[in-house]
Coordinates of C-alpha atoms in Angstrom, one line a residue:
M292 CA -23.5 85.3 41.9
P293 CA -22.7 89.0 42.8
Y294 CA -24.8 91.1 45.0
V295 CA -26.3 94.6 43.7
V296 CA -26.7 97.7 45.2
T297 CA -30.7 99.1 44.0
R298 CA -32.4 102.0 44.1
S299 CA -33.3 102.5 47.7
C300 CA -29.6 103.0 48.7
C301 CA -29.2 105.3 51.7
A302 CA -25.3 105.2 51.4
D303 CA -25.0 105.0 55.0
A304 CA -22.1 102.4 55.0
S305 CA -23.5 100.1 56.8
C306 CA -22.8 97.5 54.1
V307 CA -19.6 98.7 54.1
L308 CA -17.9 97.9 57.6
A309 CA -20.0 94.5 56.8
C310 CA -18.2 93.2 53.8
P311 CA -15.5 91.0 54.7
V312 CA -13.8 91.2 51.2
N313 CA -13.8 95.4 50.8
C314 CA -15.8 94.8 47.3
I315 CA -18.6 98.3 47.9
H316 CA -17.3 101.7 47.4
P317 CA -16.9 104.3 47.8
A318 CA -16.0 103.7 51.2
P319 CA -15.6 106.7 53.8
G320 CA -12.5 108.4 53.9
E321 CA -12.4 107.5 49.9
P322 CA -12.9 110.1 47.2
G323 CA -16.5 110.5 46.1
F324 CA -18.2 109.5 49.3
G325 CA -20.6 111.9 50.4
T326 CA -21.5 113.0 47.2
T327 CA -22.0 109.9 44.8
E328 CA -25.6 108.7 44.6
M329 CA -24.7 105.9 45.8
L330 CA -22.7 102.9 46.3
Y331 CA -21.6 99.9 44.7
V332 CA -20.8 96.4 44.7
D333 CA -17.9 95.4 42.8
P334 CA -19.1 92.4 40.9
R335 CA -15.7 90.6 40.2
T336 CA -14.4 90.3 43.7
C337 CA -17.8 89.7 45.8
V338 CA -18.2 86.3 47.2
D339 CA -21.8 86.5 47.5
C340 CA -21.8 86.0 51.6
G341 CA -24.8 88.3 52.0
A342 CA -23.2 89.9 55.1
C343 CA -23.8 93.1 53.1
T344 CA -28.1 92.8 53.4
T345 CA -28.1 92.0 57.1
A346 CA -26.3 95.7 57.6
C347 CA -28.2 97.3 55.1
P348 CA -31.2 99.5 56.9
V349 CA -33.2 100.1 53.7
D350 CA -33.2 97.1 51.9
A351 CA -30.7 98.0 48.9
L352 CA -28.6 94.8 48.9
K353 CA -29.8 92.0 46.4
P354 CA -28.1 88.7 44.9
H355 CA -28.5 89.5 40.8
T356 CA -30.5 86.3 40.5
A357 CA -33.4 88.0 42.5
L358 CA -33.7 91.4 40.5
G359 CA -36.9 92.2 39.4
E360 CA -37.3 93.3 35.9
A361 CA -37.1 97.3 36.8
E362 CA -34.1 96.4 38.8
L363 CA -32.2 94.7 36.1
P364 CA -30.4 97.9 35.1
F365 CA -29.0 98.2 38.4
L366 CA -26.4 95.4 37.7
E367 CA -24.5 96.9 35.0
L368 CA -24.7 100.1 36.9
N369 CA -22.8 98.7 40.0
A370 CA -20.4 97.3 37.6
S371 CA -19.9 99.9 35.5
Y372 CA -18.6 102.3 37.9
Y373 CA -15.7 100.1 38.7
K374 CA -14.8 100.7 34.6
E375 CA -13.9 104.3 36.3
N376 CA -12.9 103.9 39.3
A377 CA -11.0 100.2 40.3
H378 CA -10.2 100.2 43.9
A379 CA -7.4 97.8 43.1
D380 CA -5.5 97.8 45.9
R381 CA -8.5 96.8 47.5
A382 CA -7.3 98.4 51.0
P383 CA -10.4 99.2 53.8
M384 CA -10.1 102.9 54.5
Y385 CA -12.7 103.1 56.8
V386 CA -11.9 102.7 60.4
V387 CA -14.2 102.3 63.1
P388 CA -14.1 105.4 65.6
R389 CA -12.2 104.3 68.8
Q390 CA -14.5 105.0 71.9
R391 CA -13.1 107.7 73.8
R392 CA -11.4 108.2 77.2
L393 CA -14.1 111.1 78.5
P394 CA -13.7 113.0 81.4
I395 CA -15.3 111.5 84.7
G396 CA -19.0 112.7 84.7
E397 CA -22.0 112.8 82.8
L398 CA -21.7 114.4 79.4
N399 CA -25.6 115.8 78.5
V400 CA -26.4 117.2 75.3
A401 CA -29.6 118.3 73.4
V402 CA -30.5 117.8 69.7
V403 CA -33.2 119.7 68.4
G404 CA -34.4 118.0 65.2
A405 CA -35.6 114.3 65.1
G406 CA -34.9 113.4 61.3
P407 CA -32.1 111.5 60.2
A408 CA -29.6 114.0 61.0
G409 CA -30.5 114.2 64.4
L410 CA -30.5 110.3 65.0
F411 CA -27.3 109.9 63.7
A412 CA -25.7 112.3 65.7
A413 CA -27.3 111.0 68.8
D414 CA -26.2 107.3 67.9
E415 CA -22.5 109.1 67.1
L416 CA -23.1 110.2 70.9
L417 CA -24.5 107.1 72.6
R418 CA -21.3 104.9 71.5
H419 CA -19.6 106.7 74.2
S420 CA -20.3 105.9 77.9
G421 CA -21.7 108.2 80.5
V422 CA -23.4 110.2 77.6
R423 CA -27.0 111.2 77.6
V424 CA -29.2 112.5 74.6
T425 CA -31.7 114.1 74.5
V426 CA -33.9 114.9 71.0
Y427 CA -35.9 117.6 70.3
D428 CA -38.9 117.9 67.4
R429 CA -41.6 120.4 67.3
L430 CA -43.4 117.9 66.0
P431 CA -45.3 115.3 67.9
T432 CA -43.6 112.5 65.9
P433 CA -39.7 111.8 64.5
Y434 CA -37.7 110.9 61.5
G435 CA -38.2 114.2 59.8
L436 CA -37.8 114.2 55.9
A437 CA -37.5 109.8 56.0
R438 CA -41.5 110.4 57.2
A439 CA -42.7 113.3 55.5
G440 CA -40.1 113.3 52.7
V441 CA -39.6 110.1 50.9
A442 CA -42.6 109.7 48.5
P443 CA -45.2 106.9 49.4
D444 CA -44.0 104.7 46.3
H445 CA -40.7 104.4 47.9
Q446 CA -41.5 102.0 51.0
D447 CA -38.4 100.3 50.8
T448 CA -36.4 103.9 51.5
K449 CA -38.5 104.1 54.6
L450 CA -36.8 100.7 56.0
V451 CA -34.2 103.3 57.2
T452 CA -36.7 104.2 60.3
E453 CA -35.9 100.6 61.6
L454 CA -32.6 101.7 62.4
F455 CA -34.1 105.0 64.2
G456 CA -36.1 102.6 66.2
A457 CA -32.9 101.0 67.2
I458 CA -31.0 104.3 67.9
E459 CA -34.0 105.6 69.9
S460 CA -34.0 102.2 72.3
Q461 CA -30.9 103.0 74.1
A462 CA -31.0 103.6 77.9
A463 CA -29.7 106.8 77.4
F464 CA -32.0 108.6 74.7
S465 CA -35.4 110.7 75.4
Y466 CA -37.2 112.4 73.4
R467 CA -39.3 115.7 74.0
L468 CA -41.8 115.7 70.9
G469 CA -43.9 118.4 70.3
V470 CA -41.5 121.1 71.6
E471 CA -40.8 124.0 69.2
V472 CA -37.3 125.9 70.3
G473 CA -38.1 129.3 70.5
T474 CA -41.4 129.0 71.5
D475 CA -41.9 126.7 74.2
V476 CA -38.2 126.3 75.6
T477 CA -35.3 128.6 74.4
H478 CA -31.8 128.4 73.0
A479 CA -30.4 130.2 76.6
D480 CA -33.0 127.6 78.4
L481 CA -30.9 124.4 76.4
L482 CA -27.7 125.4 77.2
R483 CA -28.4 126.1 81.2
E484 CA -29.7 122.6 80.8
H485 CA -27.1 120.5 79.3
H486 CA -23.6 120.9 78.4
A487 CA -24.2 121.2 74.1
V488 CA -26.7 122.0 71.8
I489 CA -26.6 120.0 68.5
Y490 CA -28.8 121.6 66.1
A491 CA -29.8 119.6 63.3
V492 CA -33.0 121.6 62.1
G493 CA -33.2 120.7 58.3
A494 CA -34.4 123.2 55.4
A495 CA -38.0 123.7 56.1
T496 CA -38.8 126.1 53.3
D497 CA -38.1 126.0 49.6
R498 CA -36.2 128.7 47.4
R499 CA -38.8 130.9 45.6
L500 CA -38.6 131.7 41.5
G501 CA -39.1 135.4 41.7
I502 CA -41.6 135.5 38.6
E503 CA -45.0 137.0 38.3
G504 CA -48.1 135.1 39.7
E505 CA -45.9 132.9 41.5
D506 CA -48.4 133.5 44.3
L507 CA -51.8 132.7 42.5
V508 CA -53.8 130.1 43.6
G509 CA -52.3 126.3 42.5
S510 CA -48.9 127.7 42.1
V511 CA -47.4 125.7 45.0
S512 CA -44.3 124.9 46.7
A513 CA -43.3 121.4 45.9
T514 CA -42.2 121.0 49.3
D515 CA -45.5 122.0 50.7
F516 CA -47.5 119.3 48.3
V517 CA -44.7 116.6 49.4
A518 CA -45.9 117.7 53.2
W519 CA -49.6 117.1 51.8
Y520 CA -48.9 113.6 50.2
N521 CA -47.3 112.8 53.2
G522 CA -49.4 113.8 55.5
H523 CA -47.2 116.1 57.6
P524 CA -49.7 117.6 60.3
D525 CA -48.5 121.4 58.7
H526 CA -50.2 120.9 55.4
A527 CA -52.0 117.3 55.8
H528 CA -55.4 119.2 55.5
D529 CA -54.5 121.5 52.6
D530 CA -56.7 121.9 49.1
H531 CA -55.0 121.1 45.8
D532 CA -57.0 121.7 42.9
L533 CA -56.1 118.4 40.3
G534 CA -58.9 119.2 37.9
S535 CA -56.6 120.6 35.4
E536 CA -55.2 117.3 32.5
R537 CA -51.9 118.8 32.9
A538 CA -49.5 119.8 35.8
V539 CA -46.0 121.6 35.7
V540 CA -43.0 121.1 37.9
I541 CA -40.7 123.5 37.3
G542 CA -36.9 121.3 38.0
N543 CA -35.8 118.3 37.8
G544 CA -34.2 116.9 40.8
N545 CA -35.2 114.0 42.9
V546 CA -38.2 116.0 44.6
A547 CA -39.5 116.8 41.1
L548 CA -39.3 112.9 40.2
D549 CA -41.3 112.1 43.3
V550 CA -44.2 114.8 42.5
A551 CA -44.4 113.8 38.7
R552 CA -45.0 109.6 39.6
I553 CA -46.9 110.5 42.9
L554 CA -49.3 112.7 40.1
T555 CA -49.5 109.6 37.4
A556 CA -49.6 106.8 39.5
D557 CA -52.7 104.4 39.6
P558 CA -54.6 105.2 42.9
D559 CA -55.2 101.7 43.8
A560 CA -51.4 101.1 44.1
L561 CA -51.1 104.0 45.9
A562 CA -53.8 103.1 48.2
R563 CA -51.5 100.1 49.3
T564 CA -49.1 102.7 51.1
D565 CA -48.9 104.9 53.2
I566 CA -50.2 107.9 51.3
S567 CA -52.3 110.7 53.3
D568 CA -56.4 109.5 52.9
R569 CA -56.7 113.0 51.9
A570 CA -54.1 113.4 49.2
L571 CA -55.7 109.6 48.0
A572 CA -59.2 110.8 47.8
A573 CA -58.3 113.8 45.7
L574 CA -55.5 112.2 43.8
R575 CA -58.8 109.7 42.4
A576 CA -61.2 112.8 41.8
G577 CA -58.4 114.5 39.9
R578 CA -57.9 114.8 35.8
I579 CA -54.2 114.8 35.7
R580 CA -53.1 113.6 32.7
E581 CA -49.8 114.8 31.9
V582 CA -47.0 116.1 34.9
V583 CA -44.4 118.4 32.4
L584 CA -40.9 118.7 34.4
L585 CA -38.8 122.1 33.2
G586 CA -35.5 122.6 33.4
R587 CA -33.7 125.3 32.4
R588 CA -30.2 123.6 31.6
G589 CA -30.0 120.6 29.5
P590 CA -29.8 116.6 30.2
A591 CA -26.6 116.5 30.8
Q592 CA -27.0 118.9 33.5
A593 CA -30.3 117.2 35.2
A594 CA -30.3 117.3 39.0
F595 CA -32.1 114.3 39.9
T596 CA -30.2 110.9 40.2
V597 CA -29.6 107.7 38.1
P598 CA -31.3 105.5 40.5
E599 CA -34.4 107.6 40.3
L600 CA -34.2 107.9 36.8
L601 CA -33.7 104.3 36.5
A602 CA -37.3 103.7 38.5
L603 CA -39.2 106.8 36.2
S604 CA -37.9 104.5 33.1
A605 CA -39.6 101.3 34.7
L606 CA -42.9 102.6 35.4
K607 CA -45.2 100.5 33.5
D608 CA -48.3 102.1 32.7
V609 CA -47.1 105.9 32.1
D610 CA -44.9 107.1 29.8
V611 CA -41.5 109.2 30.4
C612 CA -40.7 111.2 27.1
V613 CA -37.9 113.8 26.9
E614 CA -37.8 116.8 25.2
G615 CA -35.1 119.2 24.3
W616 CA -32.2 116.8 23.3
P617 CA -29.2 119.3 21.7
A618 CA -28.3 118.3 18.8
D619 CA -24.8 118.3 20.1
L620 CA -25.3 116.6 23.1
A621 CA -23.2 112.7 23.0
A622 CA -26.1 110.3 23.8
D623 CA -23.7 108.0 25.6
A624 CA -21.4 110.8 27.5
T625 CA -22.7 109.8 30.5
E626 CA -24.8 107.1 32.2
K627 CA -27.9 109.5 33.1
T628 CA -27.5 111.0 29.5
R629 CA -27.3 108.0 27.7
L630 CA -30.8 106.3 29.8
M631 CA -32.6 110.1 28.9
A632 CA -31.4 109.2 25.2
E633 CA -33.3 105.7 25.3
L634 CA -36.5 107.3 26.8
A635 CA -36.2 110.1 24.0
A636 CA -36.5 107.2 21.5
R637 CA -39.1 105.7 22.7
T638 CA -42.5 106.0 21.3
P639 CA -45.7 107.0 23.4
V640 CA -48.7 104.8 24.0
E641 CA -52.1 106.4 23.0
G642 CA -54.0 106.9 26.5
R643 CA -51.4 106.5 28.8
R644 CA -50.2 109.1 31.2
R645 CA -47.5 111.2 30.5
I646 CA -44.1 112.4 32.3
V647 CA -42.3 114.8 30.0
L648 CA -38.7 115.9 30.9
R649 CA -38.4 119.1 29.1
F650 CA -34.9 120.7 28.9
L651 CA -33.7 124.4 27.9
T652 CA -36.4 126.0 29.2
A653 CA -37.2 128.1 31.8
P654 CA -40.3 129.9 33.7
V655 CA -41.2 133.4 32.6
R656 CA -44.8 134.4 34.4
I657 CA -47.7 132.3 35.6
V658 CA -50.8 133.6 34.2
G659 CA -54.6 133.5 35.5
D660 CA -57.4 135.8 37.6
G661 CA -56.8 134.7 41.0
S662 CA -55.7 131.3 40.0
V663 CA -53.4 129.6 37.6
R664 CA -54.4 128.8 34.6
A665 CA -51.3 128.9 32.2
L666 CA -47.5 129.2 32.7
D667 CA -45.4 131.5 30.3
V668 CA -42.2 129.8 29.3
T669 CA -38.9 130.6 27.2
S670 CA -36.2 128.3 25.9
T671 CA -32.8 128.7 26.9
T672 CA -29.4 128.3 25.6
L673 CA -26.5 127.1 27.5
G674 CA -23.2 129.1 27.9
T675 CA -20.2 128.3 30.2
D676 CA -18.4 131.1 32.5
G677 CA -15.5 131.7 33.2
D678 CA -15.2 128.8 36.1
G679 CA -16.8 126.2 33.9
T680 CA -20.1 126.4 35.4
V681 CA -23.0 125.9 32.7
R682 CA -25.3 128.5 32.6
A683 CA -28.6 128.8 31.0
R684 CA -29.7 132.1 29.1
P685 CA -33.1 133.2 27.9
T686 CA -34.0 133.2 24.7
G687 CA -37.3 135.4 25.0
D688 CA -38.9 133.3 22.7
I689 CA -42.2 133.0 24.9
R690 CA -44.4 130.0 24.5
T691 CA -47.5 129.1 27.0
L692 CA -48.6 126.0 28.7
E693 CA -52.3 125.5 29.6
T694 CA -52.3 124.4 33.4
G695 CA -54.1 124.7 36.3
L696 CA -51.3 123.7 38.6
V697 CA -47.2 124.8 38.6
L698 CA -44.8 123.3 41.4
R699 CA -41.8 125.0 42.2
S700 CA -39.4 122.5 42.8
V701 CA -35.7 124.5 42.9
G702 CA -34.3 123.6 46.3
Y703 CA -34.8 123.5 49.9
R704 CA -33.8 126.6 52.2
A705 CA -32.9 126.6 56.1
R706 CA -35.0 129.4 58.0
P707 CA -32.5 131.2 60.4
V708 CA -32.2 129.3 64.0
P709 CA -32.8 131.9 66.9
G710 CA -29.9 132.3 69.0
L711 CA -27.2 131.4 66.2
P712 CA -25.7 133.5 63.5
F713 CA -27.1 133.0 59.8
D714 CA -25.5 132.9 56.5
E715 CA -28.0 134.3 54.1
D716 CA -26.2 133.5 50.8
T717 CA -25.9 129.8 51.6
A718 CA -28.9 129.8 53.9
T719 CA -26.8 127.7 57.0
V720 CA -25.5 128.4 60.4
P721 CA -21.3 129.3 60.1
H722 CA -19.2 126.8 61.3
E723 CA -15.8 125.1 61.5
S724 CA -16.1 121.3 61.4
G725 CA -19.5 121.4 62.8
R726 CA -18.5 123.5 65.8
V727 CA -20.4 127.0 65.7
E728 CA -19.0 128.0 69.2
P729 CA -17.9 126.0 72.1
G730 CA -21.1 124.1 73.5
V731 CA -23.0 125.1 70.0
Y732 CA -23.3 122.8 67.0
V733 CA -25.0 122.1 63.3
A734 CA -25.2 118.9 61.7
G735 CA -27.1 118.2 58.6
W736 CA -28.8 120.7 55.8
I737 CA -28.8 123.5 58.4
K738 CA -24.8 122.8 58.7
R739 CA -24.2 122.2 55.0
G740 CA -27.2 123.1 52.4
P741 CA -29.3 120.6 51.0
T742 CA -27.3 118.5 49.9
G743 CA -26.6 114.5 50.2
F744 CA -28.5 111.3 50.6
I745 CA -29.9 110.2 53.6
G746 CA -26.5 108.4 54.5
T747 CA -24.7 111.2 53.8
N748 CA -26.0 112.4 57.4
K749 CA -24.1 109.8 59.4
T750 CA -20.8 110.6 58.5
C751 CA -22.1 114.9 58.3
A752 CA -22.7 114.0 62.2
H753 CA -19.8 112.2 63.0
E754 CA -17.8 115.1 61.9
T755 CA -19.7 117.1 64.3
V756 CA -19.6 115.0 67.1
E757 CA -16.2 114.9 67.0
S758 CA -15.9 118.5 67.4
L759 CA -18.3 118.2 70.5
L760 CA -16.2 115.6 71.9
D761 CA -13.0 117.4 71.4
D762 CA -14.3 120.6 73.1
F763 CA -15.2 118.2 76.0
A764 CA -12.6 116.6 76.3
A765 CA -10.7 120.1 76.8
G766 CA -13.1 121.4 79.6
R767 CA -13.9 124.3 77.3
L768 CA -17.8 122.7 77.8
T769 CA -20.0 124.5 80.6
R770 CA -21.8 122.7 82.9
P771 CA -25.4 122.3 83.6
V772 CA -26.5 124.9 86.2
S773 CA -30.6 124.5 85.6
T774 CA -32.8 121.0 85.3
A775 CA -35.9 123.1 84.3
G776 CA -37.4 119.6 83.2
T777 CA -39.6 118.9 80.7
P778 CA -42.4 121.3 78.7
G779 CA -45.9 120.2 79.7
K780 CA -46.7 119.2 76.5
A781 CA -43.5 117.1 75.5
L782 CA -44.1 113.6 74.4
G783 CA -41.4 110.8 75.2
L784 CA -40.3 107.8 73.5
D785 CA -43.4 106.0 74.7
A786 CA -45.5 108.4 73.4
W787 CA -44.2 108.1 70.0
R788 CA -44.2 104.2 69.9
A789 CA -48.0 104.7 71.2
I790 CA -48.4 106.6 67.9
D791 CA -46.4 104.2 66.3
R792 CA -48.5 101.1 67.2
E793 CA -51.8 102.9 66.1
E794 CA -50.8 104.1 62.7
R795 CA -49.8 100.4 62.1
A796 CA -52.4 98.4 63.4
T797 CA -54.7 100.4 61.8
G798 CA -53.1 99.8 57.9
E799 CA -52.3 96.2 59.1
A800 CA -56.6 96.2 59.2
Q801 CA -56.5 98.0 55.4
G802 CA -53.3 96.1 54.1
R803 CA -51.2 98.7 54.1
P804 CA -47.9 99.7 56.1
R805 CA -49.6 102.1 58.5
V806 CA -52.2 104.9 58.3
K807 CA -50.5 108.1 59.8
L808 CA -52.2 110.5 61.6
T809 CA -51.9 114.0 60.2
D810 CA -53.7 116.0 62.9
T811 CA -51.9 117.6 66.2
E812 CA -54.9 116.6 68.2
S813 CA -55.2 112.6 66.9
L814 CA -51.4 112.3 67.4
H815 CA -51.7 113.6 71.1
R816 CA -54.9 111.2 71.9
A817 CA -53.1 108.1 70.5
A818 CA -49.8 109.5 72.4
A819 CA -52.1 109.5 75.6
R820 CA -52.7 105.5 75.5
A821 CA -49.0 105.1 75.8
V822 CA -47.8 102.3 78.2
P823 CA -44.5 103.6 79.6
A824 CA -42.0 101.2 78.8
V825 CA -39.4 99.6 81.8
R826 CA -35.7 99.7 80.8
G827 CA -33.8 97.3 82.3

């Protein structure tokens, strides 16, 4: 009875360390780790001990006999990985990092950003005695995209926040939430108060299309739309007109699939999640019956992952259709194209809502008088550059899709960090192994760009922390000369726990995991009911 890795895999390698027979790959240090879509269990060598399930922070590992109907394809997906990646030597390549002997005295580090990258960085630091970590975030709540980016119908993925709760419970950890670096405190302030600063601020904005009509009402960033239905304080009170029967999403990554699923989901099912109440009411009143996802290139170049495509194909009450299938594309070329070939062969059911994956199509202009009423698109053909990159070239054949909502989902982009250098082309802070200069470091998307998965941040943070500790051991860090203290409005761990308790309690009364507080005032009112914890 082999165990199976399923869709919610965060790829943080906790299961790899727990496995006594080294049957989960790719492991840290092996080719593909940090870039593969998920980890995989080798069914030939799994001994059915279940150790991996205890270690997994997102409940992604299950015995094959416990798989639901929608999860059964993951059994073959796990096995097929080993047909091309045998790992015949079975030799573990991951070694638990040794605890360093740090110079005598306390090391104080500020981490800016309380998302996965920042909290994994804090965890790496706190593995060493004598280190204190203070995590700053401009929001009154932590966890970044794990709270405000993961789709509400993916509650299993959000289980990673339980791991973050364990990290923040360590005695040498503290929060300063609701504090914006650059406004409430400066980069110079942080350097005066700490030996070092790690910026893990993510990529908060989206890439633009650069086409006519992009600023019309009804033309929306998927980044902002996701924040809206997840109750992010910056966007929870936005208004989106869902009165048209068709929405168009430009892009076909995992975020695009998330948006399509939410727009076509049964509102009664969403009502059992932590979706924003305001968004749920809008979806109940909405009229959208079809969501079209546009991809400039072909199915083989689709940006979404196989696990997310499997989840999409398992939807019961929504048809998933594929359009723009190149005649010369071998359906069995990859697992992804094989799955899409199966979807393309399905017969739609009359009256169902539809998600359409339309390939070889590019946006030309958004049409409307004040607000969106249509999107002009052109077909594309594929060509290969000298470096082997597949490019889409417009044909000039224009068609019009009537729609009242256009969502651009073509990638995240980071903002410059005050006081740090910034590469406009890559939208990252230049660094060497996470080191900007001794005392200043980066981790996560501001370091490597918006790539990878939740678990990718763990190895990324490890590299950055190693650079920081090297500098501390070599005497390159400047001792703090100021203890300016916490800005007056800052919220600590006790305040966050009070918010968390109130959200969970309200959710429990409604049969939901939580009901999010979505404005700063209500968050601060809940925080004011904090009971200081006693640390032993």
